[in-house]
Coordinates of C-alpha atoms in Angstrom, one line a residue:
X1 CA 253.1 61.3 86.9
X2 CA 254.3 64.8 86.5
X3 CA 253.5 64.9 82.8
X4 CA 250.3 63.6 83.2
X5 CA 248.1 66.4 81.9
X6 CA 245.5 68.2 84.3
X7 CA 242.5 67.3 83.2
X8 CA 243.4 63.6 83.1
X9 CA 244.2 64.5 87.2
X10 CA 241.0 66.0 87.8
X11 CA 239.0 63.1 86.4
X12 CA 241.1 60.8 88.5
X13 CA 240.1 63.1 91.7
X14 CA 237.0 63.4 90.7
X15 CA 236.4 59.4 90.8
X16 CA 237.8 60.1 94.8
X17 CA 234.8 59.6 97.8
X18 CA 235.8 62.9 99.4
X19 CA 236.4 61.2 102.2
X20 CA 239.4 59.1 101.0
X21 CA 241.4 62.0 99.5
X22 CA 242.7 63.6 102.8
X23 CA 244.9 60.1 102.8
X24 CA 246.1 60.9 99.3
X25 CA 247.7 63.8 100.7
X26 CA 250.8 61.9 102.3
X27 CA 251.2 59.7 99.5
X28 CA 254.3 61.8 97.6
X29 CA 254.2 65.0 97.1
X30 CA 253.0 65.4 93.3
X31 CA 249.7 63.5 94.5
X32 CA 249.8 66.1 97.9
X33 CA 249.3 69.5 95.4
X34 CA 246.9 68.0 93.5
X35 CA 244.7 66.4 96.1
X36 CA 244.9 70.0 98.3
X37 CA 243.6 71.7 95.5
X38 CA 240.9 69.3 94.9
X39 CA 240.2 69.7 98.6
X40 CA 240.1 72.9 99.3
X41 CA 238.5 74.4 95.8
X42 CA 235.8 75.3 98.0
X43 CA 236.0 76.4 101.8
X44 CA 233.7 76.9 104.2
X45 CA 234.0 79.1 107.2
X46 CA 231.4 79.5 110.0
X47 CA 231.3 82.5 112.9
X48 CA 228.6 82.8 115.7
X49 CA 226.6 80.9 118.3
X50 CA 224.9 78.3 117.0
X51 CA 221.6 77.0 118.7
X52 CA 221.9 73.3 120.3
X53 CA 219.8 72.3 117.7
X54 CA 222.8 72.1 115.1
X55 CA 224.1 69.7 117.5
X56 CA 227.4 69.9 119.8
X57 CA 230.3 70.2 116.3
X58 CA 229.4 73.9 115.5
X59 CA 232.4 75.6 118.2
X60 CA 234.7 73.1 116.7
X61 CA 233.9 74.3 113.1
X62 CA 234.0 77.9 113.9
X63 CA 237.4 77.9 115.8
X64 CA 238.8 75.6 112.7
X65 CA 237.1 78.5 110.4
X66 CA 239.3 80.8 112.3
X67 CA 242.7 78.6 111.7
X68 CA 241.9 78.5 107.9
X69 CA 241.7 82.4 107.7
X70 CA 244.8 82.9 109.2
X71 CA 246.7 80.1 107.2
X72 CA 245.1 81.6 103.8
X73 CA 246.7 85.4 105.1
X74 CA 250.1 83.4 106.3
X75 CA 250.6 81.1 103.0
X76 CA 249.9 82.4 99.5
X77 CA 250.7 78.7 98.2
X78 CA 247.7 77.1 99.9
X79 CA 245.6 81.0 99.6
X80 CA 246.1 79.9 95.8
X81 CA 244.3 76.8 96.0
X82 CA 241.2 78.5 96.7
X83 CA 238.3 79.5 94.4
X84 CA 235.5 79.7 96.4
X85 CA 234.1 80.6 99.6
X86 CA 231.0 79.8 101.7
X87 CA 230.0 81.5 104.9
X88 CA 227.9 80.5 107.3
X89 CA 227.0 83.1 109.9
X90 CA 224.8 83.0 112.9
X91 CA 225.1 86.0 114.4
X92 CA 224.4 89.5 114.2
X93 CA 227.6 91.1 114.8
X94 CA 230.6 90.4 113.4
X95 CA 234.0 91.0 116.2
X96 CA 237.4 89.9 114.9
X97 CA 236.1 87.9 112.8
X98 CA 235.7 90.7 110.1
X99 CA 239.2 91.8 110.3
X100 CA 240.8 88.0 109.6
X101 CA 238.6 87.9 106.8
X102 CA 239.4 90.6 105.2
X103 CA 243.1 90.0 105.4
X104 CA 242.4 86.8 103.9
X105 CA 240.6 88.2 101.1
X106 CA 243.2 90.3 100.1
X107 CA 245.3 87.0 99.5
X108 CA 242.7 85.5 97.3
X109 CA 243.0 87.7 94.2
X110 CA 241.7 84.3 92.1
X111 CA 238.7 83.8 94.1
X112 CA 235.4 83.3 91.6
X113 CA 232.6 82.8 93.8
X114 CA 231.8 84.1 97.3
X115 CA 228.6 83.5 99.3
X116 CA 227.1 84.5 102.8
X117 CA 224.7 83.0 104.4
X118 CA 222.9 84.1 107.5
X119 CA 219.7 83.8 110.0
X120 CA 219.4 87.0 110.1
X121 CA 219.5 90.5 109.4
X122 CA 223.1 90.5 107.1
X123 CA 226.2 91.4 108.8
X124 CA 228.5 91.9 106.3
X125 CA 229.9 95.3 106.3
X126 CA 230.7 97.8 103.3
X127 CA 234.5 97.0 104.2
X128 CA 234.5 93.5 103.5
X129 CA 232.1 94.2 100.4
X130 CA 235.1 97.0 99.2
X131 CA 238.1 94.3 99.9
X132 CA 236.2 91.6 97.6
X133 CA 235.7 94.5 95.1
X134 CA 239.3 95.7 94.5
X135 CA 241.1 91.8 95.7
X136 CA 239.2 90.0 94.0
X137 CA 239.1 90.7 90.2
X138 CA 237.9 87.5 88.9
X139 CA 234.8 87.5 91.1
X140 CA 232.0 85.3 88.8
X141 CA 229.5 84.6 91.1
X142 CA 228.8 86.4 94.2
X143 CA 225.7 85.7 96.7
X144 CA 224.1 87.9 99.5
X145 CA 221.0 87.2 101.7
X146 CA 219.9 90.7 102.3
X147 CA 219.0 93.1 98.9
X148 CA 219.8 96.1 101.4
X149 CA 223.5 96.0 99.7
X150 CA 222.0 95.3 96.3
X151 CA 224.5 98.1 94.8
X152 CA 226.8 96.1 95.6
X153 CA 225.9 93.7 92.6
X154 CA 226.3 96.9 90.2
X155 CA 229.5 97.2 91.4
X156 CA 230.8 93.9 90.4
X157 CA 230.2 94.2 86.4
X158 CA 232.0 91.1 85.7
X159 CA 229.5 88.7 87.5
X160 CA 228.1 85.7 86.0
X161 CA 225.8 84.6 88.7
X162 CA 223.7 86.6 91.6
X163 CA 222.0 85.0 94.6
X164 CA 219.8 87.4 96.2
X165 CA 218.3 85.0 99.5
X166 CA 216.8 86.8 102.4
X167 CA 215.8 85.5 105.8
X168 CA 213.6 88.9 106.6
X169 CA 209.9 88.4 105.5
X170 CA 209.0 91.7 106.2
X171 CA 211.3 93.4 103.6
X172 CA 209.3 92.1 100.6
X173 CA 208.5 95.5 99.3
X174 CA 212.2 96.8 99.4
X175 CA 213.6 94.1 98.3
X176 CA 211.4 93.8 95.4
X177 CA 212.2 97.3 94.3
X178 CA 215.9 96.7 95.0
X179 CA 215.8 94.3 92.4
X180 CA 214.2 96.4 90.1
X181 CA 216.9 99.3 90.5
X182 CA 219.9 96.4 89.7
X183 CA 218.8 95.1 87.2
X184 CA 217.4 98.5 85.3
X185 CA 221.0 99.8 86.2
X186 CA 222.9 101.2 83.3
X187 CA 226.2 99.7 85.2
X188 CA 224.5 96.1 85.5
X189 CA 226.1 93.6 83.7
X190 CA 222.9 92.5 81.9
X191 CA 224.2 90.5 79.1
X192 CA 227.0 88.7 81.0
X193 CA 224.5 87.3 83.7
X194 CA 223.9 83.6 83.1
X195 CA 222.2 82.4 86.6
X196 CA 219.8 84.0 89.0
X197 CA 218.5 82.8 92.6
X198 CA 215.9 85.1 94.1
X199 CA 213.7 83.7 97.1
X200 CA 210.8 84.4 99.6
X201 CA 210.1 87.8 98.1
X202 CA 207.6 88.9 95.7
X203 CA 208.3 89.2 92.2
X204 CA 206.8 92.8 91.2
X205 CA 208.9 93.7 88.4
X206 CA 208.5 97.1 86.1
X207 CA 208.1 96.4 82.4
X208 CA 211.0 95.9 80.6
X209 CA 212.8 94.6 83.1
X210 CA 213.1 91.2 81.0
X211 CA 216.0 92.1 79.3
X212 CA 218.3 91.5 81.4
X213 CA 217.3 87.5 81.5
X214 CA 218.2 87.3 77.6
X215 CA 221.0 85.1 77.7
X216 CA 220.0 83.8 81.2
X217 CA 220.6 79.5 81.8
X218 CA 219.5 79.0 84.8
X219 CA 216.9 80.4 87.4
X220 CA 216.0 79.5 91.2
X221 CA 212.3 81.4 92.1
X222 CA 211.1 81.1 95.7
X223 CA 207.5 82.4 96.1
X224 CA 205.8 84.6 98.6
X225 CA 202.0 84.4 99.2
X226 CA 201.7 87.4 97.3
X227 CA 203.6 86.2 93.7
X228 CA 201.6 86.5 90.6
X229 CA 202.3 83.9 87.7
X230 CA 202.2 86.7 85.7
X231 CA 205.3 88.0 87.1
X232 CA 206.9 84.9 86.0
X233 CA 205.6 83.9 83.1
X234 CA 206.7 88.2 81.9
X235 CA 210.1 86.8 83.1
X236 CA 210.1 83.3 81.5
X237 CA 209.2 84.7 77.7
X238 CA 212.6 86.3 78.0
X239 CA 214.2 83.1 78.7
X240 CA 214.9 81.3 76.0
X241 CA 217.9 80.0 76.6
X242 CA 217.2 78.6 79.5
X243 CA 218.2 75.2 80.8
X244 CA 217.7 74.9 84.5
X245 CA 214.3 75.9 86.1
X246 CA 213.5 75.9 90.2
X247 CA 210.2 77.2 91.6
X248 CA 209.8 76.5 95.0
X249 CA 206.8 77.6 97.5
X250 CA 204.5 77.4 94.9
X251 CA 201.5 77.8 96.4
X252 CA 198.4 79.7 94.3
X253 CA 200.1 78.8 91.1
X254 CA 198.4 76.4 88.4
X255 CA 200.8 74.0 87.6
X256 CA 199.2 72.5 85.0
X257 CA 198.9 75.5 82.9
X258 CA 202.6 77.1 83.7
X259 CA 204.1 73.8 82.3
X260 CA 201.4 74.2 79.5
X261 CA 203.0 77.4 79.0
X262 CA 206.5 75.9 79.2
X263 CA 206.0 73.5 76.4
X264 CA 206.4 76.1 73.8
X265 CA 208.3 78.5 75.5
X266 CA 211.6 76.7 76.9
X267 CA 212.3 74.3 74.7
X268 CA 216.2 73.8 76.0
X269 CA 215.2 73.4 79.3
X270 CA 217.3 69.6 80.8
X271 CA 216.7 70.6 84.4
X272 CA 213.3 71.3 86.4
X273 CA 212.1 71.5 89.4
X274 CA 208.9 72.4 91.7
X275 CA 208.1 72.2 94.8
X276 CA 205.1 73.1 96.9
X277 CA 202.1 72.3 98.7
X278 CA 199.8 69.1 98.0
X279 CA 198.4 69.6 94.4
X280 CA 194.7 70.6 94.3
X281 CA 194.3 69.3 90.1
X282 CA 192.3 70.9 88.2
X283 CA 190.8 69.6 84.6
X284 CA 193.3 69.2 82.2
X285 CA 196.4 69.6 84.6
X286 CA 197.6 66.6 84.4
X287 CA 197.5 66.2 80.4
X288 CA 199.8 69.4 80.2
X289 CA 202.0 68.1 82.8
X290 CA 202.5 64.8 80.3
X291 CA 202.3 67.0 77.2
X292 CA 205.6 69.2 78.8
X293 CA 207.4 65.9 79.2
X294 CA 206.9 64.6 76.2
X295 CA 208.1 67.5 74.7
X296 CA 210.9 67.7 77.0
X297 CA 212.1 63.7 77.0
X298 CA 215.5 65.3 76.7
X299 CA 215.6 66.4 79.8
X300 CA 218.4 65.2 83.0
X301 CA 217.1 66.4 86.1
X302 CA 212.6 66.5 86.9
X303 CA 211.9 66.6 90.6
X304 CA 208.2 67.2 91.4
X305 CA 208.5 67.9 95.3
X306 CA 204.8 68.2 95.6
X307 CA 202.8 66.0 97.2
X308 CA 200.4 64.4 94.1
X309 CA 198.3 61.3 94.4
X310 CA 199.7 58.0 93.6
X311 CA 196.7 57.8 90.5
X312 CA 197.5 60.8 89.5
X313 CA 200.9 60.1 89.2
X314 CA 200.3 57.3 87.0
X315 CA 198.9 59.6 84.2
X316 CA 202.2 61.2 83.4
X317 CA 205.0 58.2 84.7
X318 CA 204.5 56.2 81.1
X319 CA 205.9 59.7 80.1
X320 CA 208.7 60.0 81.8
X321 CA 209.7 55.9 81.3
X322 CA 210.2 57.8 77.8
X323 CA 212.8 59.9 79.5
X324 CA 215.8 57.7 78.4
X325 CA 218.3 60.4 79.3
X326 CA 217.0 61.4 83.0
X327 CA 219.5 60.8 85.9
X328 CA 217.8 62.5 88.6
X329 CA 214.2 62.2 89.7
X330 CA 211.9 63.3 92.7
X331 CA 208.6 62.4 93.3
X332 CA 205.8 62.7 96.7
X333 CA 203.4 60.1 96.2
X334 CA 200.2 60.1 98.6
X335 CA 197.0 57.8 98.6
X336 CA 193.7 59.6 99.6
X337 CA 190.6 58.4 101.2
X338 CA 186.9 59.6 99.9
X339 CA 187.3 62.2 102.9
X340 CA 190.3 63.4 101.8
X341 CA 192.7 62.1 104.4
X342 CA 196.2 60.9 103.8
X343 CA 195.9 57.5 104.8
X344 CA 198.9 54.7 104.3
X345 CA 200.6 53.9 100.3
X346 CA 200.1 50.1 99.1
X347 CA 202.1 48.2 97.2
X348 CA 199.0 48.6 94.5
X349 CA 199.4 52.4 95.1
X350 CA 203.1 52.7 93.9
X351 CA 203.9 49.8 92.2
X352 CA 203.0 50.6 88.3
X353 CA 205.0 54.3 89.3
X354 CA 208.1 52.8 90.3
X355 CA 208.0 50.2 87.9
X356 CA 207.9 52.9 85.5
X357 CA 211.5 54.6 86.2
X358 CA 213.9 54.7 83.4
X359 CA 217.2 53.1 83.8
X360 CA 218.6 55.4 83.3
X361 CA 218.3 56.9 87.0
X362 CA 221.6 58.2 89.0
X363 CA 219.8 59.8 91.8
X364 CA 216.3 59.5 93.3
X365 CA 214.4 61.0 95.9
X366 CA 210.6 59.7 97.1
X367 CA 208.4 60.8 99.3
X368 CA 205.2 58.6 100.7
X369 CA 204.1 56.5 103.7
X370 CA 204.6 52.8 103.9
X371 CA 204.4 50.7 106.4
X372 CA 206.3 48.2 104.6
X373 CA 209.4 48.6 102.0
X374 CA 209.9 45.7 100.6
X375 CA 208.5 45.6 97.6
X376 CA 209.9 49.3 97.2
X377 CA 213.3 48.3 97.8
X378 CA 212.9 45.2 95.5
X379 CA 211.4 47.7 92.3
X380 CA 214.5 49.8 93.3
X381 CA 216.8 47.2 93.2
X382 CA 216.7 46.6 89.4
X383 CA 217.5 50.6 89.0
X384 CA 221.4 49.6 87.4
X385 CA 222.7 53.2 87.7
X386 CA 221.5 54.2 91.3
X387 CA 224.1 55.2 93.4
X388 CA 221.7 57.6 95.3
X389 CA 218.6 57.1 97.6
X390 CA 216.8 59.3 99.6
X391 CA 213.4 58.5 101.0
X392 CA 211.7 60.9 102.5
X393 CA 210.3 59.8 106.4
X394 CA 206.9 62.1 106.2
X395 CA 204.9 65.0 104.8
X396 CA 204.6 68.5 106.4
X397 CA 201.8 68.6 108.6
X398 CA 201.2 65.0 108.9
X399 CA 201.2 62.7 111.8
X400 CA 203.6 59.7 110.0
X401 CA 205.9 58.5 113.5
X402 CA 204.1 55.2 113.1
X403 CA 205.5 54.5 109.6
X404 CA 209.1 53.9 110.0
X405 CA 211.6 53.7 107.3
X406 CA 214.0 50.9 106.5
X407 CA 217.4 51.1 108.1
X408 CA 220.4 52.3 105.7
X409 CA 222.4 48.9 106.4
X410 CA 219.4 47.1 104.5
X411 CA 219.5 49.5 101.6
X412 CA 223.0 48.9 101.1
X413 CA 222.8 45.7 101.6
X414 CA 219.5 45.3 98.8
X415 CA 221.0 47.9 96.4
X416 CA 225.1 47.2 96.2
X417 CA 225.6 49.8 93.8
X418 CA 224.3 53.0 96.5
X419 CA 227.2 55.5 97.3
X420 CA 224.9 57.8 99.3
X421 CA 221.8 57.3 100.8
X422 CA 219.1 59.8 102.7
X423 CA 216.4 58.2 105.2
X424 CA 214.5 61.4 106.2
X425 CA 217.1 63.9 107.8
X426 CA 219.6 61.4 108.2
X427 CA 222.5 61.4 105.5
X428 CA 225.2 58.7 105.1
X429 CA 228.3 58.0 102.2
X430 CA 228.8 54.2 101.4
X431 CA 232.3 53.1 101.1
X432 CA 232.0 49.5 99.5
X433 CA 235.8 48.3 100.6
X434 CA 237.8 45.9 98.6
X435 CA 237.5 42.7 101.2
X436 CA 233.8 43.1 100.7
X437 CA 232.4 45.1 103.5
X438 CA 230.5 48.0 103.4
X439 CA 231.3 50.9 105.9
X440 CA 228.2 53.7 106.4
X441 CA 229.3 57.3 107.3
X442 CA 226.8 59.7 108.5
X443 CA 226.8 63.0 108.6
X444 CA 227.0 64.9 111.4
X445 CA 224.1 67.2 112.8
X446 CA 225.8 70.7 112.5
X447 CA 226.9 69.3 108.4
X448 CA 223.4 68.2 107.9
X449 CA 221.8 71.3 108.7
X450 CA 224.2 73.6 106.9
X451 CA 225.0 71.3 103.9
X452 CA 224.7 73.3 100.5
X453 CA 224.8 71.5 96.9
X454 CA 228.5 71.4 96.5
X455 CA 229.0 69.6 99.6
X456 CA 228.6 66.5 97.8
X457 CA 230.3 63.6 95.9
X458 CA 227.4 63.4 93.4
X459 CA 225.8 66.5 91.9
X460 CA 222.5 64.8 90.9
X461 CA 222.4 64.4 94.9
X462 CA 223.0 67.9 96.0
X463 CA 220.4 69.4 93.6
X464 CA 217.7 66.8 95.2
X465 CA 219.2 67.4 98.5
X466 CA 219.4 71.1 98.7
X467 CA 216.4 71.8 96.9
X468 CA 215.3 74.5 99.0
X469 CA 216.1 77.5 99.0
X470 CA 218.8 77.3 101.1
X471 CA 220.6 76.0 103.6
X472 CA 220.5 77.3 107.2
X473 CA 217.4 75.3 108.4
X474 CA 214.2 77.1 109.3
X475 CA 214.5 75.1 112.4
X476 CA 216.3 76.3 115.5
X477 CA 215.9 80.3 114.6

């Protein structure tokens, strides 16, 4: 097994449930350095008081945060395993807890990505922003939810990817022009930069300021109520190259014409995704929104995460039955009375939609009201490639607690091949064991609500999943 080259192990791994390689670590120990690298690629720690409602596992996860700190600045063996680092924080000060990470850090000179994460106002101090800087060389990707250290990101020339999330609405203005003064910056790493996430601030930027999104391949946009599409669009003609597209919080944008105006002006783009408020159509919308699928049938990834009628729908689905290469898919279907209520879906309302999903499909997420899914499940069940679900329970503002959804037991029981399935808030991994039975795992509370994309198995999943903008719930703050 020792001549086995590494890629040939990391395809093997890879092929591992996550939760079934902790038992691979006792197995001998060629299989233990190999599984501890694949478990511990990523780390998460987590500092603070967390509100009850993240549920009663956040002190547990905080104290083991601790333990993993001071084993990475004990043991440069297992420090070497690690590549990147997520922090959750929930608190506005940061205690010892700043002094054991930064002792850590200094042991992690091969560390390439590093993110924070916070509730509030950021607590990370210039310190721990200078021992990253001269410990960590390699740094690729490195993300920040307050632009009040954006000089920081001049600093680190080498990046490949910047995350600039904020949890303070009433810093638009100064975050806006923070932005403006990295990435005018004659020390900014313009040409290097391949993905940028920037969310809930508005997008005022100074002309010429699209240069530095040249060689760009991916971008993650959260809106304000004050963006203007022209903002974006003076960002997107710069774009070319791009290949993955989020805009989320779309509110006073025209859909219809931005993906009119995406047709001819990102033609390499595989991944897509929108999400908003329910779609007010106007002429014409829906005909650019089939046109820019048409033209893009290469695509892997289209989640629409805005609530669009069910007939409406059906304009643009014989479209993307076209899209033979799509894995991952995300639709919110609603049915509408002549008032303009959102009343209950029928098996009428959905049927010719569902029946329209290519085979193709990995990973889907839906979103309507039912007060039966059964013939939903059925249409599903013929999807070969589906190993992930997730149905959403309700729409935002709407009153749906009398429309249940089904239990996760009968999914896996109707659709075998499911290794992860989503029911509302509720996440669970399917283990199908070889005697026959199927064992459902569920997430815990405190995992649920702090989960980011690379928590998961499946990446298809963790794009639908965590498809907005990030990851500390709204809720409980």
């Amino acid at each position: 097994m020792k001549t086995l080259p590494p890629e040939i192990w990391l395809s093997v791994l890879d092929a591992v449930p996550r939760k079934e390689l902790r038992r691979c670590l006792s197995v001998c120990g060629v299989w233990h350095d190999k599984v501890i690298k694949r478990i511990f690629h990523t780390v998460h720690l987590y500092f603070g008081v967390w509100p009850e409602e993240y549920g009663s596992g956040a002190a547990s996860f905080v104290c083991r945060s601790h333990e993993i700190l001071a084993y990475i600045s004990s043991n440069p063996s297992f420090a070497s395993t690690i590549e990147n680092i997520v922090i959750h924080s929930c608190s506005n000060r940061l205690g010892i807890f700043e002094a054991t990470l930064s002792t850590a850090l200094e042991n992690l000179p091969q560390l390439l990505s590093f993110e924070w994460h916070s509730s509030d106002y950021l607590p990370i101090t210039e310190d721990i922003l200078g021992v990253l800087f001269t410990s960590c060389p390699q740094l690729r990707h490195l993300g920040l939810p307050n632009l009040r250290a954006g000089h920081v990101y001049e600093a680190f020339k080498q990046l490949q990817s910047i995350s600039m999330t904020r949890s303070d609405y009433k810093a638009q203005d100064f975050a806006s022009k923070t932005f403006s003064s990295v990435v005018n910056s004659d020390t900014f790493n313009k040409t290097g930069l391949r993905r940028i996430q920037l969310s809930h601030w508005s997008l005022h930027v100074a002309p010429g300021v699209g240069s530095p999104f040249t060689h760009l391949q991916e971008l993650i946009f959260t809106s304000t109520d004050d963006t203007d599409p022209g903002d974006l669009e003076s960002i997107l003609q710069h774009t070319a190259h791009l290949e993955s597209l989020e805009l989320h919080d779309i509110r006073e944008m025209d859909i219809g014409s931005l993906l009119g105006y995406l047709v001819q002006s990102l033609p390499s783009l595989t991944s897509l995704m929108l999400s908003g408020y329910i779609f007010d159509p106007f002429p014409g919308d829906f005909e650019n929104i089939r046109a820019f699928i048409k033209s893009h049938s290469h695509m892997k990834r289209l989640c629409i995460n805005i609530p669009i009628e069910w007939k409406y729908i059906d304009i643009f689905m014989p479209a993307i039955h076209g899209m033979t290469q799509l894995e991952a898919l995300g639709l919110i279907g609603i049915t509408m009375n002549d008032e303009g209520d959102i009343i209950p879906s029928t098996t009428e309302d959905f049927t010719s939609a569902i029946e329209s999903i290519p085979r193709s499909i990995q990973a889907l997420m839906l979103g309507t009201m039912l007060s039966s899914h059964e013939r939903l499940i059925q249409d599903l069940s013929t999807l070969p490639s589906l190993e992930f679900l997730h149905i959403l329970k309700s729409l935002d503002d709407i009153d749906a607690t009398e429309y249940s959804l089904p239990s996760p037991q009968v999914l896996a029981h109707k659709i075998p091949h499911l290794a992860m399935i989503g029911l509302g808030d509720d996440i669970c991994d399917v283990i199908h064991g070889s005697d026959g039975k199927t064992e459902l795992y569920h997430w815990t509370l405190f995992k649920r609500r702090t989960r980011v994309s690379g928590d998961f198995d499946m990446a298809h999943a963790g794009w639908l999943l965590c498809n907005h903008d990030f990851v500390l719930s709204n809720e409980g703050f």
